[in-house]
Each structure stands twice: as structure tokens, then as C-alpha cells.
mmCIF file of C-alpha atoms in Angstrom:
data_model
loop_
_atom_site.group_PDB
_atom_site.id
_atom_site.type_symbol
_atom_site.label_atom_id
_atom_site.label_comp_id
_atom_site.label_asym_id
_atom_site.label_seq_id
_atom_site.Cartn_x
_atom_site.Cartn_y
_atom_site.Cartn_z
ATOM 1 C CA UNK A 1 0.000 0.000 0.000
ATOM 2 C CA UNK A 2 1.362 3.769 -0.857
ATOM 3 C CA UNK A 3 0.609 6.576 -0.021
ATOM 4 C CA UNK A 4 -1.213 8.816 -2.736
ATOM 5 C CA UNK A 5 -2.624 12.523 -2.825
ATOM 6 C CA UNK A 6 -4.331 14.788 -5.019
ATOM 7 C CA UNK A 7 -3.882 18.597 -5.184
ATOM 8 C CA UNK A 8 -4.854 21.468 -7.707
ATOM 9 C CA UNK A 9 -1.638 23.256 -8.416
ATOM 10 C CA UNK A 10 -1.222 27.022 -9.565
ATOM 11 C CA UNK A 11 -4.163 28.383 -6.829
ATOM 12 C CA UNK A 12 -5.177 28.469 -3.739
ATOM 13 C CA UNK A 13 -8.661 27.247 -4.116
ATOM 14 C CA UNK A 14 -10.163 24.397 -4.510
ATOM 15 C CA UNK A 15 -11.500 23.365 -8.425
ATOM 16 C CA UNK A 16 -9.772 25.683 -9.992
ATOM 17 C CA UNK A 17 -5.429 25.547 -11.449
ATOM 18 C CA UNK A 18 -4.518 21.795 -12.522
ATOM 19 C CA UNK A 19 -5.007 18.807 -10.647
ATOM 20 C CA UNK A 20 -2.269 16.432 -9.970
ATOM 21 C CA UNK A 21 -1.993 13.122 -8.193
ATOM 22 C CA UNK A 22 1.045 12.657 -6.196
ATOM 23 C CA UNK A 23 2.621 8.984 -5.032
ATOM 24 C CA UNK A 24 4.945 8.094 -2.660
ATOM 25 C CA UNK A 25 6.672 4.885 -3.232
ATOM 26 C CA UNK A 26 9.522 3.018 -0.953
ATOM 27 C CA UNK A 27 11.602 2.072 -3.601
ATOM 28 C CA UNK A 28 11.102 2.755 -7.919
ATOM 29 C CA UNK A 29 8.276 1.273 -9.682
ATOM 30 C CA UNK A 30 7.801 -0.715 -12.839
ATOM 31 C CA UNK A 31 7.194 1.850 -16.156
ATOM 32 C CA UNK A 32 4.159 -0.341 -17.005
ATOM 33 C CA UNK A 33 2.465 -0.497 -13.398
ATOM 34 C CA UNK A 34 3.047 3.717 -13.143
ATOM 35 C CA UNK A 35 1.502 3.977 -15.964
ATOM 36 C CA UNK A 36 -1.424 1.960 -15.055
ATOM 37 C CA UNK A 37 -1.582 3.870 -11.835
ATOM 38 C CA UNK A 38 -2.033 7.146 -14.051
ATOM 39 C CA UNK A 39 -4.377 6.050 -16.315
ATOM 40 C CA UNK A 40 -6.449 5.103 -13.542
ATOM 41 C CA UNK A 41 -5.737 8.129 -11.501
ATOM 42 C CA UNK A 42 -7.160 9.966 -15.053
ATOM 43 C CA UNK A 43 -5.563 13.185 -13.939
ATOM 44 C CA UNK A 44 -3.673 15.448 -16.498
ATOM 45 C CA UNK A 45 -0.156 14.526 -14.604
ATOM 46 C CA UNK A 46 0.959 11.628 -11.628
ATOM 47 C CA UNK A 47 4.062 12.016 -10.139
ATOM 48 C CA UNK A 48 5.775 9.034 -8.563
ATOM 49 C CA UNK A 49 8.064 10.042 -5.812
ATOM 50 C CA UNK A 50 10.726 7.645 -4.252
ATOM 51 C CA UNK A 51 13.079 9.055 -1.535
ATOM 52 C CA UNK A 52 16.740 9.076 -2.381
ATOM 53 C CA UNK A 53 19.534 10.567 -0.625
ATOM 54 C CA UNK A 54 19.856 13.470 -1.693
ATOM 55 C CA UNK A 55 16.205 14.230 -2.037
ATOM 56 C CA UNK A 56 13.458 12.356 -4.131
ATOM 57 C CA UNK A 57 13.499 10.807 -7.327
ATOM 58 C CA UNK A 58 10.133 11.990 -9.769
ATOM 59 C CA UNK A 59 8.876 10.788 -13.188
ATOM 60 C CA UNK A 60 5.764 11.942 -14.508
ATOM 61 C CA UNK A 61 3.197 10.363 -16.269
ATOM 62 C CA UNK A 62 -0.093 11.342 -18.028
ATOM 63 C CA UNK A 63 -2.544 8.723 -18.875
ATOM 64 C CA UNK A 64 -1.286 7.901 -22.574
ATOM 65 C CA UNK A 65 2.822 8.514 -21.347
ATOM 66 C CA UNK A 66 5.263 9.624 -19.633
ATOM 67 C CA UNK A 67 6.942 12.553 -19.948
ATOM 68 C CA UNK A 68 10.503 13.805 -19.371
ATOM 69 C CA UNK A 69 9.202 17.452 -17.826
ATOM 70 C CA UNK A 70 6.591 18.072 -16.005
ATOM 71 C CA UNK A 71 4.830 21.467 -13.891
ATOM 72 C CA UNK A 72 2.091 21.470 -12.031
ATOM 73 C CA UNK A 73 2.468 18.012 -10.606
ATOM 74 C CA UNK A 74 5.961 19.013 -9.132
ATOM 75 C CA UNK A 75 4.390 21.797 -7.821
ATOM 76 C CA UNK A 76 2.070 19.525 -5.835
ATOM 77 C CA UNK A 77 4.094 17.044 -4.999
ATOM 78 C CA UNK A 78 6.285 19.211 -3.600
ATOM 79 C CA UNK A 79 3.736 20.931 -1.796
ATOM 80 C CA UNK A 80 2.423 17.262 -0.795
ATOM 81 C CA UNK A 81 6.099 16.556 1.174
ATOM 82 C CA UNK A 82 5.792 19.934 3.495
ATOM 83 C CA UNK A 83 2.069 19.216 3.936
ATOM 84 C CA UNK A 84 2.404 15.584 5.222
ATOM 85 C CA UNK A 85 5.287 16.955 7.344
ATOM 86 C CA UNK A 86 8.108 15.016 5.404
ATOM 87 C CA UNK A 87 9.842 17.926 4.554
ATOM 88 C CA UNK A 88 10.426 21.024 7.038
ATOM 89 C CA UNK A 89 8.787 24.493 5.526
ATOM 90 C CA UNK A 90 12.455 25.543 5.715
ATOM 91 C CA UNK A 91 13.902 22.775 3.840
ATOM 92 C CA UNK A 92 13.970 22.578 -0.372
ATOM 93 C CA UNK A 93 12.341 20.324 -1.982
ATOM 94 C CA UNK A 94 14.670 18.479 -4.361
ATOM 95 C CA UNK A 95 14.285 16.312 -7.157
ATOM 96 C CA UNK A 96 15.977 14.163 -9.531
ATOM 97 C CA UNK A 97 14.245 13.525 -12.639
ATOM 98 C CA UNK A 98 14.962 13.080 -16.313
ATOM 99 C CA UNK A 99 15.572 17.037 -17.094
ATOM 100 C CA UNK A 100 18.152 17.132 -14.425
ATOM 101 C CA UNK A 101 17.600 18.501 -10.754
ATOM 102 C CA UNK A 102 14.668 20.933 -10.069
ATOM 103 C CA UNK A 103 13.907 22.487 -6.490
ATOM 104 C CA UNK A 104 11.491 24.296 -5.256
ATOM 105 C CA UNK A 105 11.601 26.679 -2.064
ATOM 106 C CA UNK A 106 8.547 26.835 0.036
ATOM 107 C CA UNK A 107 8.299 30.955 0.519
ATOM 108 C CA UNK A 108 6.322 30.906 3.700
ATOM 109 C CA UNK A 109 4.277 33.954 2.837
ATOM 110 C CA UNK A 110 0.735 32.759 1.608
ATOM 111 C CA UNK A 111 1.718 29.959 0.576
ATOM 112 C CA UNK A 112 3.639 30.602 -2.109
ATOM 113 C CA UNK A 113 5.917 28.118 -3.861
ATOM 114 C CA UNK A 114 8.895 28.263 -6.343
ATOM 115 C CA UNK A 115 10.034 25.969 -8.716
ATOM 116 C CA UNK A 116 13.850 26.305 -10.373
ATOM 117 C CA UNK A 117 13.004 25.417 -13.993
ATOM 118 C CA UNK A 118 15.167 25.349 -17.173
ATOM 119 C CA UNK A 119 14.840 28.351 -19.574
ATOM 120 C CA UNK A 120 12.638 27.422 -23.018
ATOM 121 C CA UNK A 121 13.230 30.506 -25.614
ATOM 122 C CA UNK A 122 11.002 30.265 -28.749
ATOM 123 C CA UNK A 123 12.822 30.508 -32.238
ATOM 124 C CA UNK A 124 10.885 32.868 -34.617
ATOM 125 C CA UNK A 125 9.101 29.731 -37.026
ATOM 126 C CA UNK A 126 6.691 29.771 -39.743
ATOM 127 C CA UNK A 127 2.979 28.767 -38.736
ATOM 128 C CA UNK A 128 1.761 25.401 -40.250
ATOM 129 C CA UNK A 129 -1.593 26.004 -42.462
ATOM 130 C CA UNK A 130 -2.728 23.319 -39.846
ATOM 131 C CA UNK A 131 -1.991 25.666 -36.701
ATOM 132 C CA UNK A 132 -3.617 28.274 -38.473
ATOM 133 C CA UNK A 133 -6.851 26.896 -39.442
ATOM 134 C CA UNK A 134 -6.703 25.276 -36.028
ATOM 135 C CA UNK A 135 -6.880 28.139 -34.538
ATOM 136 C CA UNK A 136 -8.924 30.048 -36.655
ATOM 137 C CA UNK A 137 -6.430 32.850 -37.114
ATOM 138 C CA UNK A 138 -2.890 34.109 -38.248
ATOM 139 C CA UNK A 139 -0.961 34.650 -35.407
ATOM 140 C CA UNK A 140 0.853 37.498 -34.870
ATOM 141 C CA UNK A 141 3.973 36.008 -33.764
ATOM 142 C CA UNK A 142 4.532 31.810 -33.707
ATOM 143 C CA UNK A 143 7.995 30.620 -32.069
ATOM 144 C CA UNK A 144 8.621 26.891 -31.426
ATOM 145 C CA UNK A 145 10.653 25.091 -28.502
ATOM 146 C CA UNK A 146 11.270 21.953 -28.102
ATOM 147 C CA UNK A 147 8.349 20.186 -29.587
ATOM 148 C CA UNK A 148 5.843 22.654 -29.089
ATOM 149 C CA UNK A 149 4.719 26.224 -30.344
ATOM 150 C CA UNK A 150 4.066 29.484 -28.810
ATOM 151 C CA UNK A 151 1.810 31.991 -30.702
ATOM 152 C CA UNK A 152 1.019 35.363 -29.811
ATOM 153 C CA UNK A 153 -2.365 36.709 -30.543
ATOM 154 C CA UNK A 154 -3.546 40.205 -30.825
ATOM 155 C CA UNK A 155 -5.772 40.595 -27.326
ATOM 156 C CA UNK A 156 -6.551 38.454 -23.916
ATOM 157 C CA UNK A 157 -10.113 38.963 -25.108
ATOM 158 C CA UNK A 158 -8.673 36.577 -28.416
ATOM 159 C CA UNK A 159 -7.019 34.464 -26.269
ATOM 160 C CA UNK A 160 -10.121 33.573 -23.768
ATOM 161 C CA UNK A 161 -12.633 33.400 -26.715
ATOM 162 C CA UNK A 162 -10.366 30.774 -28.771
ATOM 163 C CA UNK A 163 -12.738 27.382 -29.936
ATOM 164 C CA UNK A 164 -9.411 25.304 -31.613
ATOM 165 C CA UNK A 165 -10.215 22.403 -33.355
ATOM 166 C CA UNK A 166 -8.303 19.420 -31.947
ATOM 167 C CA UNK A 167 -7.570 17.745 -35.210
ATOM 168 C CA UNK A 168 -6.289 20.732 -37.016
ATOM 169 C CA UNK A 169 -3.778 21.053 -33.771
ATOM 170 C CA UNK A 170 -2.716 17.595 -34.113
ATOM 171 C CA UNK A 171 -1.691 17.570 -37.059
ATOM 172 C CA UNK A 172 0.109 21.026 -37.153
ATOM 173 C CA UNK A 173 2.984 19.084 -35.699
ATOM 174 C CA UNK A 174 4.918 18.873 -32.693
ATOM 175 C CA UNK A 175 3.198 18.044 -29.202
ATOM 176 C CA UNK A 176 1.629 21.389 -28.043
ATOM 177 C CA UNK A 177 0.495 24.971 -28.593
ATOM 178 C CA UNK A 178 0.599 27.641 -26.546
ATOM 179 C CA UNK A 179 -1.393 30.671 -27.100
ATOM 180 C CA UNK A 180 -0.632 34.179 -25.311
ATOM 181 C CA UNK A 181 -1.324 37.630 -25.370
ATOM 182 C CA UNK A 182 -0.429 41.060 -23.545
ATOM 183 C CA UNK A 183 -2.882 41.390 -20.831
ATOM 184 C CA UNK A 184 -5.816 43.971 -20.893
ATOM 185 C CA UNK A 185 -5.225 47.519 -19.579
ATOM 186 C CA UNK A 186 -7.006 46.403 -16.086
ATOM 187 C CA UNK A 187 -5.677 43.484 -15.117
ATOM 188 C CA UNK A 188 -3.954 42.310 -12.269
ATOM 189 C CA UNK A 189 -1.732 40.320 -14.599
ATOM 190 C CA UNK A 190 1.082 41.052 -17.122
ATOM 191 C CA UNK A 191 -0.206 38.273 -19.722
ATOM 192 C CA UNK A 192 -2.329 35.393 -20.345
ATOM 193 C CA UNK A 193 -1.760 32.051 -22.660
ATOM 194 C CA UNK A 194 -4.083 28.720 -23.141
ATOM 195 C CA UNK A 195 -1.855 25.623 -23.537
ATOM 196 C CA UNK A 196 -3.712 22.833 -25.569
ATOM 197 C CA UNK A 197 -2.389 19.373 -26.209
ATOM 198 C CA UNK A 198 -3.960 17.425 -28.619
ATOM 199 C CA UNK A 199 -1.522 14.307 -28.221
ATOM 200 C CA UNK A 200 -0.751 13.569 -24.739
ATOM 201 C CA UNK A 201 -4.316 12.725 -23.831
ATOM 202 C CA UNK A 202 -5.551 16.136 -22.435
ATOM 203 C CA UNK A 203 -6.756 18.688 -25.168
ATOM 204 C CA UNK A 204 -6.330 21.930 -22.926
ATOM 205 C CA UNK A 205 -4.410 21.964 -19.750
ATOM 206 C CA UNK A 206 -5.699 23.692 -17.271
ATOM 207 C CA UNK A 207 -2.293 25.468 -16.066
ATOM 208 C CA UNK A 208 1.004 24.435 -17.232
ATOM 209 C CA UNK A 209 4.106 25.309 -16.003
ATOM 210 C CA UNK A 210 5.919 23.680 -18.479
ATOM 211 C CA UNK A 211 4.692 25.888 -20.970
ATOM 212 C CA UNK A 212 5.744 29.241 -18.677
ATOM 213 C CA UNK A 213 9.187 28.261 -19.076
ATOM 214 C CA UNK A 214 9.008 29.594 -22.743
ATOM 215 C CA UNK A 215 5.893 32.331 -21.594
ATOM 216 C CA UNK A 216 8.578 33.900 -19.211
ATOM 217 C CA UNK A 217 11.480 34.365 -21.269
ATOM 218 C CA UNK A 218 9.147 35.742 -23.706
ATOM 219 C CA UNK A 219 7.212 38.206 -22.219
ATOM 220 C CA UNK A 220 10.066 39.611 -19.868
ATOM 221 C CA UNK A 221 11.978 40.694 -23.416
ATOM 222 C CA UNK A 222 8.763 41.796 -25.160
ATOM 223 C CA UNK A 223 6.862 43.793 -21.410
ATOM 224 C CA UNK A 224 10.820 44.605 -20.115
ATOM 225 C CA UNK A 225 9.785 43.556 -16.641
ATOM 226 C CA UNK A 226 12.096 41.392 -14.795
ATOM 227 C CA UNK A 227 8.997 39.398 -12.508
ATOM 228 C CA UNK A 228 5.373 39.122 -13.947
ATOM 229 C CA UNK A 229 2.230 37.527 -13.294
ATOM 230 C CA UNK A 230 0.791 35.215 -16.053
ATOM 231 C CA UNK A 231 -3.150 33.742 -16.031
ATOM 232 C CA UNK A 232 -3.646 30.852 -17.823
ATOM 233 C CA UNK A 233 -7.605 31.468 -19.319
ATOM 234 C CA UNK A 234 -8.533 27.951 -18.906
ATOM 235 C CA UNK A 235 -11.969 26.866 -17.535
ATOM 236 C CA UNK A 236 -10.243 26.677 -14.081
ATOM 237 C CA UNK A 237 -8.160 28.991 -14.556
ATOM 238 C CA UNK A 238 -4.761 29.552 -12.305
ATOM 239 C CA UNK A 239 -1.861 31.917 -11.859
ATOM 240 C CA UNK A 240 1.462 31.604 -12.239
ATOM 241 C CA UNK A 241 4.153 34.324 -11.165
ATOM 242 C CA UNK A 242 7.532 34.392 -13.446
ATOM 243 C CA UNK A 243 11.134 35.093 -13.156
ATOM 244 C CA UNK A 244 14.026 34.633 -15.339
ATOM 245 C CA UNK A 245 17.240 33.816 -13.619
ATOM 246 C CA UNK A 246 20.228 33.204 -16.316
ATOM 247 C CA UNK A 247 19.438 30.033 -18.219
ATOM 248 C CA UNK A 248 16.455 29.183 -15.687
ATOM 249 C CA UNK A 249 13.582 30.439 -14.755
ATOM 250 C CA UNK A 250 11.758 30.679 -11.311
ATOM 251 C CA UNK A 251 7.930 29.541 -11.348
ATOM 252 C CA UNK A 252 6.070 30.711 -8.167
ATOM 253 C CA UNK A 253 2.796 29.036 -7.189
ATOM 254 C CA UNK A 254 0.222 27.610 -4.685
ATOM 255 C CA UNK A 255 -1.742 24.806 -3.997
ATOM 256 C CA UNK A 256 -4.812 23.391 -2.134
ATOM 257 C CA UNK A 257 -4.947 19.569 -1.047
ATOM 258 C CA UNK A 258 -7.797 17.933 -2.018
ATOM 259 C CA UNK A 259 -7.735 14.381 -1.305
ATOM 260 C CA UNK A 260 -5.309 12.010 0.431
ATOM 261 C CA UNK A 261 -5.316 8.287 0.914
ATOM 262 C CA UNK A 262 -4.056 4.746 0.044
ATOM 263 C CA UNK A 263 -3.417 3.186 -3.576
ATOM 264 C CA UNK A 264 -3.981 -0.501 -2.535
ATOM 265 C CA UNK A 265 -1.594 -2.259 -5.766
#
């Protein structure tokens, strides 16, 4: 028997940012029985924690795969380890996982969270005809990183309005999209972005981190701001607060438990 959690990640509330499960193990996993866990689980990311010595080892894994980076769910499962007491609220959260070592600092004010993530700049790349009609417009700038795209649209009004169609996204290419735009006038934040991806089993996500590591870089050249506040427009909805240190950059969140209790395999 393990112990398993769930939290939202990226607010302080409960229903809204992006649900992750988190589960301890005593010692690493089978691939195949993870994955079974998180396509049970159903939630857009599981991480599997197993202590080590110098701090905990994490893989990811949505229901169709794993992935080698995750957000949100190392957001909660950090938060999970200074909520169950395992870790001290003075004591960094550290993590070994496929994209190297990430930490994250609990900030004791609030709440607040943040994650030490590698920098993702997008490249200035031409818009596949399928991004486009997927989307339903021409974007006014499209950069790509990694596997996925960033677009930026002319208004948050455009950005919160957007109906994609999810086979048009899938086959523009690559694994995701993000879509972002300048903030309006009035609000509390400095930009807001969608994140859809058509592939990995969940259409939109709700809040990604993940995809902030390219928003940040971005918007701190284009707004010349060194911290900012992004809002990811999904139907939940969350906020994420940015930072770009060097080559990485700093993703500041919260998170509300919402369930805790025993996987019995």
C-alpha cells in the first residue's frame, strides 16, 4: 500500500489551477504499473516520488505517457512533502528527474511556492496552415521550442474566446500549442496564454508550467519587466508568477490539497 494525494496546483482554491496526483513509493516502480496507476488516476499529470539521498526521485506520467518534464504536478508534490510533514517548511524540496535537478523553495508567505526550472526561448518559425486553421487565425507572432509552439495573438479577449479544433492542432505538428497575449489595460496580470495538447491525452491543460518556461522568457523581453504575473484562461483557470534567472527560470505558485489516501496495488 502507498501513499497517494491529489492537489490542484497554480491556486489556492479548490476546483480551480490543474489537478495532480502525487505517489509516494519506498523504492522505484515498474514503467508499465506507473503507468497503469495514471491512467487510472485519469488526472492530467501523476508524479511518482521515491526518496533518495539526496532528495526524491520523480517521473511523470499522463494517462497515454510519460513525460521527461513536467509542472504542475511538481508543484504539488512538492507541496504534498511539506504538507504531510516530510519535509520542514524551511527545507527545499529536491528532485531528480529526467531534465536534471529541479527544487522548489517553500516561501512561507501565503503559501507561495517556487520551482527552479530550465529556460525554453522560442525561435521565430513559420505557422503550419494546420496551426492556423486550427486556430482560426494568423498569429501574430509563432515561435517553437522543443516540440511545441508558442503563438502570440492580438488581445486576452482573443485568447479567452479561442474554440481550436483538436484535429487541425494535431496535425500542425509537434506536441503542443501555446497561445498568449499582452494582458488587458485592467488586469492584475502582465499576460495570459491557453496551452492545448492534442496528443498527450488532455486537449487543454488547465495550467502548465511547463509551458511558462518559454511564456517567461518571452514576455520579460517583449513587457521589459524582470517578474510578472501570467493567467492561464482555462476553464479553471490559475496563476502563475515568473522570473528569469540566467538560463532558468523561477515559477512561483500555490496549492490546495484535495484528497489524500491509500493506492492498494
Amino acid at each position: 500500500m502507498k501513499p497517494i494525494y491529489v492537489a490542484d496546483a497554480f491556486t489556492s482554491e479548490p476546483f480551480r489551477g490543474n489537478p495532480a496526483a502525487v505517489c509516494l513509493c519506498g523504492k522505484p516502480e515498474d514503467e508499465r504499473w506507473m503507468q497503469q496507476v495514471a491512467a487510472e488516476i485519469n488526472l492530467p499529470e501523476t508524479a511518482f516520488l521515491v526518496p533518495i539521498e539526496d532528495g526524491y526521485d520523480l517521473r511523470w506520467f499522463t494517462p497515454e505517457s510519460e513525460v521527461d518534464l513536467g509542472g504542475h504536478a511538481t508543484l504539488a508534490a512538492a507541496y504534498t512533502l511539506w504538507h504531510t510533514g516530510r519535509l520542514r517548511s524551511d527545507q527545499t524540496a529536491r528532485f531528480i528527474t529526467k531534465s536534471g535537478v529541479l527544487t522548489v523553495d517553500y516561501n512561507g508567505v501565503d503559501g507561495w511556492m517556487t520551482m527552479d526550472y530550465p529556460e525554453e526561448v522560442p525561435l521565430p518559425a513559420n505557422a503550419p496552415e494546420a496551426l492556423i486553421q486550427g486556430l482560426g487565425l494568423i498569429p501574430r507572432y509563432t515561435g517553437k521550442y522543443r516540440q511545441d509552439y508558442m503563438v502570440e495573438v492580438d488581445s486576452e479577449q482573443t485568447v479567452r474566446s479561442l474554440k481550436p479544433d483538436r484535429q487541425q492542432l494535431a496535425a500542425a505538428g509537434g506536441r503542443g500549442i501555446i497561445v498568449t497575449a499582452k494582458a488587458a489595460a485592467d488586469a492584475p496580470y502582465d499576460f495570459v496564454s491557453r496551452a492545448f495538447f492534442p496528443k498527450a491525452g488532455i486537449f487543454e491543460a488547465a495550467v502548465s508550467g511547463v509551458a511558462h518556461c518559454a511564456l517567461a522568457p518571452y514576455w520579460t523581453r517583449r513587457l521589459r519587466k524582470p517578474e510578472l504575473t501570467g493567467y492561464q484562461a482555462s476553464k479553471r483557470g490559475g496563476i502563475v508568477k515568473v522570473a528569469v534567472n540566467g538560463s532558468r527560470v523561477l515559477l512561483s505558485g500555490q496549492a490546495k490539497m484535495m484528497l489524500q489516501g491509500t493506492l492498494e496495488v
